[in-house]
C-alpha atoms as a PDB file:
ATOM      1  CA  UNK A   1      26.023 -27.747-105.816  1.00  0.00           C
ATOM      2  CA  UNK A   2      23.729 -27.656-102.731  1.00  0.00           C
ATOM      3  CA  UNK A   3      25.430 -28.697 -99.482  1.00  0.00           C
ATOM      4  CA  UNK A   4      23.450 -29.943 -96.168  1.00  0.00           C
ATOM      5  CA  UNK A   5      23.659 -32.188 -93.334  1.00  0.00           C
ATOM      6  CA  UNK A   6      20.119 -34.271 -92.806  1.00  0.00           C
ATOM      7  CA  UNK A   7      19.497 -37.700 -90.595  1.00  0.00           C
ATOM      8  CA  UNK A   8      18.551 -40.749 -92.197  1.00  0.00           C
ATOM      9  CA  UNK A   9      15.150 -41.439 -92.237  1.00  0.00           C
ATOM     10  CA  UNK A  10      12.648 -45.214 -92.459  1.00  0.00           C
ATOM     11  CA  UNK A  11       9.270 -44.954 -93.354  1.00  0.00           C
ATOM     12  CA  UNK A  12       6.769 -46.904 -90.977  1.00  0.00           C
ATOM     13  CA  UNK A  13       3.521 -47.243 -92.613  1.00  0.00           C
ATOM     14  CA  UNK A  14       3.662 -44.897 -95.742  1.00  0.00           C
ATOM     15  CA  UNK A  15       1.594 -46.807 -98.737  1.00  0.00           C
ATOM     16  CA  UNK A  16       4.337 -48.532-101.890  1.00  0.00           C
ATOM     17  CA  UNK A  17       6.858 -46.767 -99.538  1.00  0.00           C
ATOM     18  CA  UNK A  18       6.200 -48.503 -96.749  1.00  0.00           C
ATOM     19  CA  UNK A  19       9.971 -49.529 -95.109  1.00  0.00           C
ATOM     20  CA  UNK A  20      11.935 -47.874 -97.126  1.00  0.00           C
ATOM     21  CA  UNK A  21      14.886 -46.109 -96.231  1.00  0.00           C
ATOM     22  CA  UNK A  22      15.725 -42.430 -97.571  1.00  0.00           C
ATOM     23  CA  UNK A  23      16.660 -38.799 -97.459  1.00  0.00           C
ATOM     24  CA  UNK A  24      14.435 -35.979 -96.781  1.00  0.00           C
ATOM     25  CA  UNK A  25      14.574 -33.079 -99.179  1.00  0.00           C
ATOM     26  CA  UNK A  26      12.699 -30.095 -97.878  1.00  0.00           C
ATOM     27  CA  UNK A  27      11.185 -28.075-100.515  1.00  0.00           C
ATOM     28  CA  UNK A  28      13.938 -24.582 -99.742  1.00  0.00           C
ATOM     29  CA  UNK A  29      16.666 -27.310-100.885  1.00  0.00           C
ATOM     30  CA  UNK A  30      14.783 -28.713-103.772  1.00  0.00           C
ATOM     31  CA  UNK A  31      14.167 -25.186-104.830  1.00  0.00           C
ATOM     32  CA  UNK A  32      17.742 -24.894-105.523  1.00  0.00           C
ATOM     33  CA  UNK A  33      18.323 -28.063-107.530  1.00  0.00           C
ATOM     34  CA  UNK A  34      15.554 -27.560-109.667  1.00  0.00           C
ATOM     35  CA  UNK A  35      13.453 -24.498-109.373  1.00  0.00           C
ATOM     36  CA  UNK A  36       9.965 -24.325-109.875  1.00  0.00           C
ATOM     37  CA  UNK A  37      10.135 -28.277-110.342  1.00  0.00           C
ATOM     38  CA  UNK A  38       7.541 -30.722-108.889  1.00  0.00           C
ATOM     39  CA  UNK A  39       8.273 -33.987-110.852  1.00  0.00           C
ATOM     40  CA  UNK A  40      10.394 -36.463-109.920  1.00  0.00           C
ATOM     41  CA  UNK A  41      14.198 -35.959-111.154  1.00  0.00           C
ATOM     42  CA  UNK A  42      17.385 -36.829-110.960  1.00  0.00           C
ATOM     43  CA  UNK A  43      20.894 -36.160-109.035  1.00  0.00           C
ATOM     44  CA  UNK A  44      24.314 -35.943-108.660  1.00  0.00           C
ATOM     45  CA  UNK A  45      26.524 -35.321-106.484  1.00  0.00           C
ATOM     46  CA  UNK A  46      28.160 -37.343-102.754  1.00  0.00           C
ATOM     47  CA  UNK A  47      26.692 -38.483 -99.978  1.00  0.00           C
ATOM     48  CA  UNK A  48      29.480 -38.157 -97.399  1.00  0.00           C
ATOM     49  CA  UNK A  49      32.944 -39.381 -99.417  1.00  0.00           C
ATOM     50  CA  UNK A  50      30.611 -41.824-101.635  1.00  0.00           C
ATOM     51  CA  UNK A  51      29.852 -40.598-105.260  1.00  0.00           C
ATOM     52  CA  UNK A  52      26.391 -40.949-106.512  1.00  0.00           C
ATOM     53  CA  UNK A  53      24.835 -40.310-109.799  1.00  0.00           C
ATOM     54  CA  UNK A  54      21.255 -40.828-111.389  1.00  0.00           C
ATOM     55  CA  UNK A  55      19.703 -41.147-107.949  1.00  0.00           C
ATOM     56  CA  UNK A  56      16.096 -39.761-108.110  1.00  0.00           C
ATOM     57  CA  UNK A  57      14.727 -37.122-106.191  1.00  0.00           C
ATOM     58  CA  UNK A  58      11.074 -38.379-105.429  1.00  0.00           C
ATOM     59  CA  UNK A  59       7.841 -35.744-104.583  1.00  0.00           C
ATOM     60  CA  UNK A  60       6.069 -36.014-101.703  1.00  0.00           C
ATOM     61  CA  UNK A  61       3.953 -33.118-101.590  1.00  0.00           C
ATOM     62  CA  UNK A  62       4.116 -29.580-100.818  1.00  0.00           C
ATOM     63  CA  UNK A  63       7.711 -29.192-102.572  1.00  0.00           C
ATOM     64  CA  UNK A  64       9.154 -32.062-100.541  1.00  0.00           C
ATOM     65  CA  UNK A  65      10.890 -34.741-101.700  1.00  0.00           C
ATOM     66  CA  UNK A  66      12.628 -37.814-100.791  1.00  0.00           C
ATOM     67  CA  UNK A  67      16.162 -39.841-102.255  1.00  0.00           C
ATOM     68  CA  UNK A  68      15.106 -43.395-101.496  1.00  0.00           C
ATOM     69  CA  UNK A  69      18.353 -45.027 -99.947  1.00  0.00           C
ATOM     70  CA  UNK A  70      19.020 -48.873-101.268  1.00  0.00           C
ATOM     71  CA  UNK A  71      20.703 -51.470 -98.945  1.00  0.00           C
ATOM     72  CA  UNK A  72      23.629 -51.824-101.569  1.00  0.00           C
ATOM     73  CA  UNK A  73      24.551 -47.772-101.142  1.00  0.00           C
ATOM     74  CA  UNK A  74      23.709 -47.769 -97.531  1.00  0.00           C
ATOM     75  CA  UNK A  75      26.554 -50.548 -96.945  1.00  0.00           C
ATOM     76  CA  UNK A  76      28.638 -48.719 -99.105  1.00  0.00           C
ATOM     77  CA  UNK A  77      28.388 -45.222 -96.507  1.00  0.00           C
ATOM     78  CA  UNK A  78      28.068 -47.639 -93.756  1.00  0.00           C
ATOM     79  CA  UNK A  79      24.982 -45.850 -92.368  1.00  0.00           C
ATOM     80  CA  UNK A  80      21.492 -46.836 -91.348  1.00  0.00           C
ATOM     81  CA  UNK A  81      18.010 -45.102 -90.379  1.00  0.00           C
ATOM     82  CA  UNK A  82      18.941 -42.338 -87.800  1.00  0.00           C
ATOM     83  CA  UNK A  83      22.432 -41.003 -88.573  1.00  0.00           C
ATOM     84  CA  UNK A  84      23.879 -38.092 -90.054  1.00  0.00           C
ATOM     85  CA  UNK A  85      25.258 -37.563 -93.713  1.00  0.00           C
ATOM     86  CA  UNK A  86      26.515 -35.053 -95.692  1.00  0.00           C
ATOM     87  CA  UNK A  87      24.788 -34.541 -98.967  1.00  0.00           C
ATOM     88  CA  UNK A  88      26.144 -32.433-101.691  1.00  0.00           C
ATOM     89  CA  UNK A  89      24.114 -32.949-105.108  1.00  0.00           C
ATOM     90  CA  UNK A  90      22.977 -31.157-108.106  1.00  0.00           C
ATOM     91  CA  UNK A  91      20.828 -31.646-111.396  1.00  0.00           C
ATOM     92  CA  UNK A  92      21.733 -34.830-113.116  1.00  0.00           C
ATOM     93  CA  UNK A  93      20.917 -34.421-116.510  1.00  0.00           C
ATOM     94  CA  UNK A  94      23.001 -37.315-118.118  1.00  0.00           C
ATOM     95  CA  UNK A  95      21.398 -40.026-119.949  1.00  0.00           C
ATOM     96  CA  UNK A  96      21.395 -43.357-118.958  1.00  0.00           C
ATOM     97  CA  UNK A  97      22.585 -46.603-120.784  1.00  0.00           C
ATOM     98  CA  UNK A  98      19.927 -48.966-121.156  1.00  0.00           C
ATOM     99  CA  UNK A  99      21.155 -52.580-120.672  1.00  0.00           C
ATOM    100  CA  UNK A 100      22.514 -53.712-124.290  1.00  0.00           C
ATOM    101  CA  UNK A 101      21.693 -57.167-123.138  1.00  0.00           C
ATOM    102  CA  UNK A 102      18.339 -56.235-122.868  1.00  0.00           C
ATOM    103  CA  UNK A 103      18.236 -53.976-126.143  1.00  0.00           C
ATOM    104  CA  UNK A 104      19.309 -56.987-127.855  1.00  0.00           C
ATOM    105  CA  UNK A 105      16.817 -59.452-126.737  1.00  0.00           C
ATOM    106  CA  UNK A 106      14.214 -56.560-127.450  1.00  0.00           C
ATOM    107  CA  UNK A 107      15.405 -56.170-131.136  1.00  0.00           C
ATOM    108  CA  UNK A 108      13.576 -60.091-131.372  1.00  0.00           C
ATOM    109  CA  UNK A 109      10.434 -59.201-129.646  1.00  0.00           C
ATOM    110  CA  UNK A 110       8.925 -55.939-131.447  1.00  0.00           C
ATOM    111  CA  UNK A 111       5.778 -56.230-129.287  1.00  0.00           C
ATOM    112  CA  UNK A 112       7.795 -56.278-126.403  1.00  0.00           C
ATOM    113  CA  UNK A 113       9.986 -53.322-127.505  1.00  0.00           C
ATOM    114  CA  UNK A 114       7.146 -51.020-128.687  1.00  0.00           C
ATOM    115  CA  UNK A 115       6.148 -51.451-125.181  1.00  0.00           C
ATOM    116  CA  UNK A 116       9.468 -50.464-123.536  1.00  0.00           C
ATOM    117  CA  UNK A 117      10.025 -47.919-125.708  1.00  0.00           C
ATOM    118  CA  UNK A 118       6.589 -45.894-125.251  1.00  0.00           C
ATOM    119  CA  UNK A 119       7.388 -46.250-120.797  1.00  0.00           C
ATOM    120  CA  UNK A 120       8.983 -43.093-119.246  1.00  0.00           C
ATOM    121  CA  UNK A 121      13.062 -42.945-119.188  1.00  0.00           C
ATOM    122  CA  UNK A 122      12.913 -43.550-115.256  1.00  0.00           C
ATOM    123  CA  UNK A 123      10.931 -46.429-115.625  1.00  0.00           C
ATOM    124  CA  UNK A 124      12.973 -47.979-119.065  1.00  0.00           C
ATOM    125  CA  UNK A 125      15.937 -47.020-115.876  1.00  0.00           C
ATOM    126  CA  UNK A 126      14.115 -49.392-113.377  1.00  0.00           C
ATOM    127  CA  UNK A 127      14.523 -51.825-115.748  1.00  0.00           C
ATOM    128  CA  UNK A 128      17.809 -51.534-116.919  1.00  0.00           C
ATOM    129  CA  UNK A 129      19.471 -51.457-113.692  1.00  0.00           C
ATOM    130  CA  UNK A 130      17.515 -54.527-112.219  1.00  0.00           C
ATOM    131  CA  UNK A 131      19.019 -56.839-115.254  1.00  0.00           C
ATOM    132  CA  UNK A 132      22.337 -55.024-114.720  1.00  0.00           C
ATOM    133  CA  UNK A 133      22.661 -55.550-111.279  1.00  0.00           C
ATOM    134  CA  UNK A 134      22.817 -59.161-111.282  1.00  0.00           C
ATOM    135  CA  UNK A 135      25.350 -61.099-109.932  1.00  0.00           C
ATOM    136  CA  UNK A 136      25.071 -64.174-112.068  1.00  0.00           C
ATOM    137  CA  UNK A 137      24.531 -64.449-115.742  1.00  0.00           C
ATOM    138  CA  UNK A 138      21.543 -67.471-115.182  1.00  0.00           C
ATOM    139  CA  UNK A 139      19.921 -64.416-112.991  1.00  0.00           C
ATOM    140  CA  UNK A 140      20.637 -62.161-115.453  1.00  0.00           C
ATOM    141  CA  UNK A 141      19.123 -64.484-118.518  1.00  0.00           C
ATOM    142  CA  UNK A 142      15.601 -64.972-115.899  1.00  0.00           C
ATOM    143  CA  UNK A 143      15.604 -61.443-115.226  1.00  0.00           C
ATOM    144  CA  UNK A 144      15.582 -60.684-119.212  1.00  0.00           C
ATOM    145  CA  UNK A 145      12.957 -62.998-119.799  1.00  0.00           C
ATOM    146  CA  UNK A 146      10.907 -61.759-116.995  1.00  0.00           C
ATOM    147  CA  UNK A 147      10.849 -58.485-118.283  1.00  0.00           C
ATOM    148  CA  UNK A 148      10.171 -59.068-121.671  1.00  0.00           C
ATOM    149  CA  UNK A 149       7.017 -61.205-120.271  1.00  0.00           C
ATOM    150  CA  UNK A 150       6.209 -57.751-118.945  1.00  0.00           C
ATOM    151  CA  UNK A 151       6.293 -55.942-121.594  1.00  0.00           C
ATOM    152  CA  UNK A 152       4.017 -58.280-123.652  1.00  0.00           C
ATOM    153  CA  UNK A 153       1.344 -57.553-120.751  1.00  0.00           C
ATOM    154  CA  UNK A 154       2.221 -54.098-120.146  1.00  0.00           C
ATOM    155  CA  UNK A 155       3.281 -54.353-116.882  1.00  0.00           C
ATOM    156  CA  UNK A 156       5.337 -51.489-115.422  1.00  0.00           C
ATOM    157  CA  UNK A 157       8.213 -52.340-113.324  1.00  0.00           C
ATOM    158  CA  UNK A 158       6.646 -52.879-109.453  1.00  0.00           C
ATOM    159  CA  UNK A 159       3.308 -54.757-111.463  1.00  0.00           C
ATOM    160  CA  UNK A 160       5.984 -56.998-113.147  1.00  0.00           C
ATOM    161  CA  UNK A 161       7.671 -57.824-109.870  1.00  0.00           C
ATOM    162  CA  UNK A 162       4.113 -58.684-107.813  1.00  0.00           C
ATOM    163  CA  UNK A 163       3.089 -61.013-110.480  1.00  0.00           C
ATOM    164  CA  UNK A 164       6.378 -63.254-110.473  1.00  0.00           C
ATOM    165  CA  UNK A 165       6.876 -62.943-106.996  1.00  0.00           C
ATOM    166  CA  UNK A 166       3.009 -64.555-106.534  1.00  0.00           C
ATOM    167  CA  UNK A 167       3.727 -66.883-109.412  1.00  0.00           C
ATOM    168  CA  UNK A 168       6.673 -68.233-107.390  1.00  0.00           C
ATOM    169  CA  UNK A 169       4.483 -67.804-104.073  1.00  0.00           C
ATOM    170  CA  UNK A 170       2.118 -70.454-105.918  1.00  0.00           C
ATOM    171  CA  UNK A 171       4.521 -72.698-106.489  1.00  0.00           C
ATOM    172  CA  UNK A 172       5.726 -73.201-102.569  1.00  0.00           C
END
């Protein structure tokens, strides 16, 4: 388990990344996660008292990398860009559950789940959590559909996201 205390950080201008909130991993600390690794991976481990698991360790170049912070687990350390945590993580090599909702609906669409099936874990992951984390079943049912419209036109997960969020932009 690697132990340090870092600052919050908020990208400005920064490409896809572009506002988003994370953790700074210099490459001397990634070095002791996962030697000799330059790929994106995952973690375990606590950010101050709050358990986290599965959270990816993104490169940046050089040996860096970054934890991108969501709002959901920034509420939950009540912390924003700027203040100090304590992180203690390590290698997470467990395997994720995809959504069985979504399994199910792909057992009916084999075009759709040859797709899904040939994407990276991480990005099946994307997936899986964004139909898991709604709060509603209707959002959960639109969310299902929507991806399984992506996967018929082999969209990855950000693709699949621009081209409903400019089909609903059309419609306003």
């Amino acid at each position: 388990m690697v132990n340090l205390t870092t600052i919050i950080e908020k990208f400005n201008k920064q490409g896809e990344k572009t506002g988003w909130t994370y953790i700074f991993i210099p490459f001397d600390i990634a070095e002791k996660i996962n030697p000799k690794v330059k790929k994106s991976y995952r973690v375990k481990g606590k950010i101050d008292s709050t358990p986290i698991k599965q959270m990816a360790l993104i490169p940046m170049g050089n040996g860096d990398f970054i934890i991108p912070l969501k709002a959901d687990l920034r509420k939950k350390i009540k912390k924003q860009k700027g203040e100090k945590i304590k992180l203690s993580i390590e290698l997470d090599n467990s395997e994720f559950k995809v959504s069985s909702d979504l399994l199910e609906c792909l057992k009916e669409d084999k075009s759709a789940e040859k797709f899904f099936k040939a994407i990276t874990p991480g990005h099946q992951n994307y997936y899986s959590k964004w139909i898991d984390e709604a709060k509603t079943i209707e959002t959960k049912s639109k969310r299902i559909a929507q991806a399984l419209e992506g996967f018929k036109m082999k969209m990855g997960f950000p693709e699949m996201l621009r081209h409903f969020k400019a089909q609903k932009d059309k419609l306003k």
